[in-house]
Short mmCIF file of C-alpha atoms and ligand atoms in Angstrom, two decimals:
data_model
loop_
_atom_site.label_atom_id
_atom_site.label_comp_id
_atom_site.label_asym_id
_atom_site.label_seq_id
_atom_site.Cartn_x
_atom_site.Cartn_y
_atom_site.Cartn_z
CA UNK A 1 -23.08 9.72 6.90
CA UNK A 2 -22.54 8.87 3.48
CA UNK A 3 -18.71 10.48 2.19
CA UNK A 4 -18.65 11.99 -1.39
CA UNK A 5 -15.96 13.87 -3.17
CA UNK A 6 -17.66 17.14 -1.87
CA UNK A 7 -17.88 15.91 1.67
CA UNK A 8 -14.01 15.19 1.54
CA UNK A 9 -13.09 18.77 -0.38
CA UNK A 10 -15.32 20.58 2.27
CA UNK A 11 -12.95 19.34 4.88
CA UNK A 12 -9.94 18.58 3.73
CA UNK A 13 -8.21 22.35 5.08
CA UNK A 14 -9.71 21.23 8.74
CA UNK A 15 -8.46 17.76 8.80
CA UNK A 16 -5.35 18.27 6.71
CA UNK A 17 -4.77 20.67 9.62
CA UNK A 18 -4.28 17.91 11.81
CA UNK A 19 -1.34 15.71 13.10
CA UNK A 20 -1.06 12.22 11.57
CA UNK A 21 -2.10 10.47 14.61
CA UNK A 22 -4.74 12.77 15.24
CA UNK A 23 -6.24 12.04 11.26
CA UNK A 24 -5.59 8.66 11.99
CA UNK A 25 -7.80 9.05 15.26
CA UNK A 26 -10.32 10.63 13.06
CA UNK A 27 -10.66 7.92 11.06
CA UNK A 28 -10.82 5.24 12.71
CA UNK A 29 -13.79 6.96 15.09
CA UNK A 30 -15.68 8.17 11.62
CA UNK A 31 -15.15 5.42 9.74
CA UNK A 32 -15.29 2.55 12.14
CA UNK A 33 -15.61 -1.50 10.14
CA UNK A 34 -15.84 0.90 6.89
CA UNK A 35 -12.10 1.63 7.33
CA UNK A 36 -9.43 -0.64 6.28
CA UNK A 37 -5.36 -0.15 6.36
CA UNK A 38 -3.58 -1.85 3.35
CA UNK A 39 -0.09 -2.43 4.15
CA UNK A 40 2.82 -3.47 2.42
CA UNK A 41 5.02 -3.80 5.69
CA UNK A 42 7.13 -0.70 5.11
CA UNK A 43 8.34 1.20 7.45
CA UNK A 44 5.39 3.55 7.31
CA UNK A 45 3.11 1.46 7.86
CA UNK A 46 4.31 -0.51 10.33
CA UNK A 47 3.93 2.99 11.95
CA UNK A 48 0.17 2.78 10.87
CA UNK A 49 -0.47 -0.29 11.87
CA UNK A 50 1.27 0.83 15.79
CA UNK A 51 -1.34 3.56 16.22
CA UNK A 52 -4.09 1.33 14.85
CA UNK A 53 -3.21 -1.54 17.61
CA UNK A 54 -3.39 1.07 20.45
CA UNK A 55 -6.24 3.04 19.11
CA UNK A 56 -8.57 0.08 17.15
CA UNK A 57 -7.06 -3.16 17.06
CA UNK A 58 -10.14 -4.90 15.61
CA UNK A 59 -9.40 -2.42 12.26
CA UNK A 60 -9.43 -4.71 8.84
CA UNK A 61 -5.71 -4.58 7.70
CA UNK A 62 -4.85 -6.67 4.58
CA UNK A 63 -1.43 -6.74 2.60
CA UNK A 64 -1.53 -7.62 -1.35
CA UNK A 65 -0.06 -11.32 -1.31
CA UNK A 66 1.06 -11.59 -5.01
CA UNK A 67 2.76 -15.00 -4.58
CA UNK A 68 6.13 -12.96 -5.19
CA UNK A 69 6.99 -11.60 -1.57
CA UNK A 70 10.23 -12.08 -0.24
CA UNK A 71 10.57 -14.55 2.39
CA UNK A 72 12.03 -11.47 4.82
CA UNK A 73 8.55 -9.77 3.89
CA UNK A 74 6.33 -12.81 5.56
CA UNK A 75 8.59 -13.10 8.75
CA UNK A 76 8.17 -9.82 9.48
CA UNK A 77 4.78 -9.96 9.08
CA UNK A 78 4.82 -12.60 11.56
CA UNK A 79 6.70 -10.68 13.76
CA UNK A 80 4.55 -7.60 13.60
CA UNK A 81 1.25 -9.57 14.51
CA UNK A 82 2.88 -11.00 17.15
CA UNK A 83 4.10 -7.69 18.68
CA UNK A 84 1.43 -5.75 18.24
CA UNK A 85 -1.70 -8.00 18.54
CA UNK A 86 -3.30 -7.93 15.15
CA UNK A 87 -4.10 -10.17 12.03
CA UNK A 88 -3.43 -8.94 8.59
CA UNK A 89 -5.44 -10.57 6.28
CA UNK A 90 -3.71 -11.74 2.37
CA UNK A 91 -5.83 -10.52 -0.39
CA UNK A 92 -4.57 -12.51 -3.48
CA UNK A 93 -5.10 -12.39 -7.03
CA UNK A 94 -7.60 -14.29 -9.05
CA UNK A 95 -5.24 -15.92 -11.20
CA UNK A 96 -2.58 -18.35 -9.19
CA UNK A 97 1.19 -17.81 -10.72
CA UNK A 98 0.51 -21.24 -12.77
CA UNK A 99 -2.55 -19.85 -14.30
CA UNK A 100 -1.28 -16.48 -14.63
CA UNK A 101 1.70 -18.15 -16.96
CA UNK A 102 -0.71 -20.37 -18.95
CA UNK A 103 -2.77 -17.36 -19.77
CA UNK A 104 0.07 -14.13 -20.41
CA UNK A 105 3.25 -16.63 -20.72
CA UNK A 106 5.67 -17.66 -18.07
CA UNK A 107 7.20 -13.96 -15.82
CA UNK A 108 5.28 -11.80 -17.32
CA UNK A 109 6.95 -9.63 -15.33
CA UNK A 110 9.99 -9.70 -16.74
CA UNK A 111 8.38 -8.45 -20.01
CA UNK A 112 5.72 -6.39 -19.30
CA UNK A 113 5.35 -5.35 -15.72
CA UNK A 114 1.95 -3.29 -16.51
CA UNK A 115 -0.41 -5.90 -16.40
CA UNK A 116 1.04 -8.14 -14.14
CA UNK A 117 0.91 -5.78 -11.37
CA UNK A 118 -2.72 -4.94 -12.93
CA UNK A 119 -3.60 -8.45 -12.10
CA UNK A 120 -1.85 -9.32 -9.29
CA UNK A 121 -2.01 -5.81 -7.06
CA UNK A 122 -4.73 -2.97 -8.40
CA UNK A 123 -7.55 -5.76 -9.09
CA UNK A 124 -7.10 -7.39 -5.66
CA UNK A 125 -7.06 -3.96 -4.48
CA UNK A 126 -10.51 -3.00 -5.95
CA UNK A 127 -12.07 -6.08 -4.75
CA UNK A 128 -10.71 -5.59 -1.55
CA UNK A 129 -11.75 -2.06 -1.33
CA UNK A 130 -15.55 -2.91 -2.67
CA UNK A 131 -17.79 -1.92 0.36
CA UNK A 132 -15.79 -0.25 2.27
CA UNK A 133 -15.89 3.73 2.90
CA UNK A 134 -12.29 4.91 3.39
CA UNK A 135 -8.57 3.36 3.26
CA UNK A 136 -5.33 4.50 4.62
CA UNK A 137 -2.50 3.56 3.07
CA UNK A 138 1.43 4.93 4.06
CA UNK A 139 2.60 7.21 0.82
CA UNK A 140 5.06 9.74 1.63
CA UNK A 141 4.83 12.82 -0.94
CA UNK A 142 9.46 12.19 -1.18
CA UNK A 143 8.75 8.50 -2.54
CA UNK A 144 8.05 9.74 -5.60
CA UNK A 145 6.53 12.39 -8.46
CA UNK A 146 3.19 10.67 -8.48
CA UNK A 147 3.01 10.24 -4.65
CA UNK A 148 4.58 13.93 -4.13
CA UNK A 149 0.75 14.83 -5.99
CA UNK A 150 -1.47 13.31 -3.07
CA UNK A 151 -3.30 14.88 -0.38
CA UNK A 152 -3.29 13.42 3.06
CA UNK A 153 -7.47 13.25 2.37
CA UNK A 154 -9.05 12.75 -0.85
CA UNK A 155 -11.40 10.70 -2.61
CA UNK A 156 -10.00 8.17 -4.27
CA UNK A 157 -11.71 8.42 -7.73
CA UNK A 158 -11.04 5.17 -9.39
CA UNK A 159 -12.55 2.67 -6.37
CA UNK A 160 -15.17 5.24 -4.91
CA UNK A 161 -14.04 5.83 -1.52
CA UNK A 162 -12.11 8.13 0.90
CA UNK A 163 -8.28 7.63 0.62
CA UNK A 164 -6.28 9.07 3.74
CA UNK A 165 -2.42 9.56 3.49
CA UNK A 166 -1.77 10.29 7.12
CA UNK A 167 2.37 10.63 6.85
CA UNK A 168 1.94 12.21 3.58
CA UNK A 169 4.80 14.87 4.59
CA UNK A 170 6.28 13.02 6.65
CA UNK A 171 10.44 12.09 6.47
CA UNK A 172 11.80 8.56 6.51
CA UNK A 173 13.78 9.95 9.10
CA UNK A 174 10.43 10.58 11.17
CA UNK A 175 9.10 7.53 10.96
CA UNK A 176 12.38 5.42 11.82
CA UNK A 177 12.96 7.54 14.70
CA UNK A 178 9.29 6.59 15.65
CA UNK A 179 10.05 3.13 15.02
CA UNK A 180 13.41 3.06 17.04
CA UNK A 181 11.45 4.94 19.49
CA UNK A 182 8.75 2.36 20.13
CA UNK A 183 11.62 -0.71 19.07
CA UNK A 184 9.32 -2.10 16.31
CA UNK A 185 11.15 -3.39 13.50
CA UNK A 186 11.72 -3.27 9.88
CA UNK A 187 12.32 -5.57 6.79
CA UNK A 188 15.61 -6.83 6.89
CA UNK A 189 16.35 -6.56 3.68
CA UNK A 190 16.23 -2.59 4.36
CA UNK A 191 19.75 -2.90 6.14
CA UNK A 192 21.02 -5.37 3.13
CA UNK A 193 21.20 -2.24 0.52
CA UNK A 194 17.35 -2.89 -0.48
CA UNK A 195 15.60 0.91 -0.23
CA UNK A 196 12.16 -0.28 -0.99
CA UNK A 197 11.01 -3.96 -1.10
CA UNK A 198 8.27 -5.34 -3.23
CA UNK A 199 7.93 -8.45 -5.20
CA UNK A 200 11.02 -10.55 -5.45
CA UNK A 201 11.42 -10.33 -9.42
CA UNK A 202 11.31 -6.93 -9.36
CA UNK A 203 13.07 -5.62 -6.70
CA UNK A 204 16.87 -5.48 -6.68
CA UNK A 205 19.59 -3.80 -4.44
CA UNK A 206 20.08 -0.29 -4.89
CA UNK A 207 23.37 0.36 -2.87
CA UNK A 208 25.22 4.28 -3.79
CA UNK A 209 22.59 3.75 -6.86
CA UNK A 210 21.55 7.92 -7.31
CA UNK A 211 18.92 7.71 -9.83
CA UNK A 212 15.49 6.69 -8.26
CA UNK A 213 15.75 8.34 -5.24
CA UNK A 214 13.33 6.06 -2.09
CA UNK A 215 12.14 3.28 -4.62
CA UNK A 216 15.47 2.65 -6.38
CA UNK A 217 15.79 -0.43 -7.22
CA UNK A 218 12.38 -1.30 -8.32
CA UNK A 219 11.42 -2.75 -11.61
CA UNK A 220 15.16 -1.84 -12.51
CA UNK A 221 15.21 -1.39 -16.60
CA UNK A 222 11.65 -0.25 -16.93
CA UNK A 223 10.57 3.28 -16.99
CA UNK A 224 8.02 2.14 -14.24
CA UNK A 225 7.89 3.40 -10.55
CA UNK A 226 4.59 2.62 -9.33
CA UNK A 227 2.53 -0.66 -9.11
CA UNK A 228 -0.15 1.33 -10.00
CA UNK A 229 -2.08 1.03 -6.60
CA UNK A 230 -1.44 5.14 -6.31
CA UNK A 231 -2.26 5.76 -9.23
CA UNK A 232 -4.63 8.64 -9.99
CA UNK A 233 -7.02 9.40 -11.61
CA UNK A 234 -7.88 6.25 -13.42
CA UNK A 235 -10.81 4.44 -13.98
CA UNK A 236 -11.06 0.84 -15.49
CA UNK A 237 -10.82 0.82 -18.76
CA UNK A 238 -9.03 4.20 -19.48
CA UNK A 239 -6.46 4.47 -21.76
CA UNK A 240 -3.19 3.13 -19.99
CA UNK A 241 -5.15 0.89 -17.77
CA UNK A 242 -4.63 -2.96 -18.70
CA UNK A 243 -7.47 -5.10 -19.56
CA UNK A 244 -8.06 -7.57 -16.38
CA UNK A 245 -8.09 -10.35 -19.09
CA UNK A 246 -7.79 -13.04 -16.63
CA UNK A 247 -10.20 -11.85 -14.06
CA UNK A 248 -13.20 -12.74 -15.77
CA UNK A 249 -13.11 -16.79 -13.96
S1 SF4 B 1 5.87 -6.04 -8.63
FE1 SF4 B 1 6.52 -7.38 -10.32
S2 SF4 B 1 5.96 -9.47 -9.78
FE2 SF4 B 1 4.88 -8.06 -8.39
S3 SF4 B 1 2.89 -7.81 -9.32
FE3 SF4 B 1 4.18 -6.12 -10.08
S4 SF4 B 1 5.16 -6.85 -11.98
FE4 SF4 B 1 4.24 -8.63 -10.92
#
């Protein structure tokens, strides 16, 4: 069965009705190979990617490898595959960092964040996504405004597929407790005054900071607070939507 935007607005009261493991359940059995989990190893999906080794360990989950990740970041990626039995799969940008400077200038991302996270995250994304029929990813509506506006199924407008947001409402109480519960662990940069952990450039400490709430602490001096992956609705092109310059080679 083929999933549309009406498919996923007919059902959305019956499945939003479920539990997050039962969603997740759902998925996996409806969606089968066409389902993929992108994760960024937070602690929400680390929870994801738990239920996914028990339930379908053969599901495609891929992280965005900008070249930028913290060290921590790849050892507990390590660690997780280990524990739990499964392969994540890096889906990287077209442009390496070199060519990326030749092209916009060396750190882009220390001038204009926009495009480099256009380049380096939401492209890789799309290509990643081509193909497929549904994605799961681990926003919590208290991460943010834009996050806070997501459904825990909808269609995901700008790549054509389903988009599930299993712990949508869920705390990040909940899922530590989880996570203690089943002793999986975290990023350690988490317990070093880091609240949310992305690319090392743009990711500082946000110890007693009050402004920014979950995601202090990223791209600290810009008005931006989302890479743009969660974005909606956008299609490519639209106004506020960088140009993928560099992804034409
Ligand atoms: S988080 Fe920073 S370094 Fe990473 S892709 Fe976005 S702007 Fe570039």
């Amino acid at each position: 069965m083929n999933w549309t935007p009406e498919t996923v607005a007919a059902r959305r009261s019956e499945l939003e009705a479920l539990s997050a493991e039962e969603l997740v359940e759902f998925a996996l059995e409806t969606f089968g190979d066409g389902l993929v989990l992108a994760t960024s190893f937070g602690p929400q999906t680390i929870l994801l990617m738990d239920w996914i080794a028990r339930l379908r360990p053969q599901t495609e989950v891929f992280y965005l490898d900008t070249g930028l990740l913290f060290e921590e970041t790849h050892a507990l990626r390590r660690e997780l595959e280990q524990r739990l039995g499964i392969r994540t799969r890096p889906v990287t940008p077209l442009l390496s960092l070199e060519e990326q400077a030749e092209t916009f200038g060396s750190e882009l991302w220390s001038r204009d964040p926009e495009p480099c996270c256009f380049l380096r995250k939401v492209l890789p994304l799309r290509r990643q996504l081509q193909g497929k029929q549904a994605w799961m990813s681990g926003i919590r509506a208290t991460q943010s405004a834009d996050r806070a506006a997501a459904s825990m199924i909808e269609w995901d407008e700008t790549n054509g597929l389903v988009k599930l947001n299993p712990l949508l409402d869920w705390t990040r109480e909940q899922i530590d407790a989880r996570l203690e519960a089943r002793g999986l662990p975290v990023n350690s940069l988490l317990k070093q005054g880091y609240r949310s952990v992305g690319c090392r450039p743009c990711t500082v400490r946000a110890d007693g900071q009050d402004e920014g709430g979950e995601r202090a602490g990223r791209w600290a001096g810009f008005a931006k607070t989302e890479c743009g992956l969660h974005r909606r609705p956008t299609r490519p092109g639209t106004a506020g939507e960088p140009q993928p310059v560099g992804e034409s080679r």
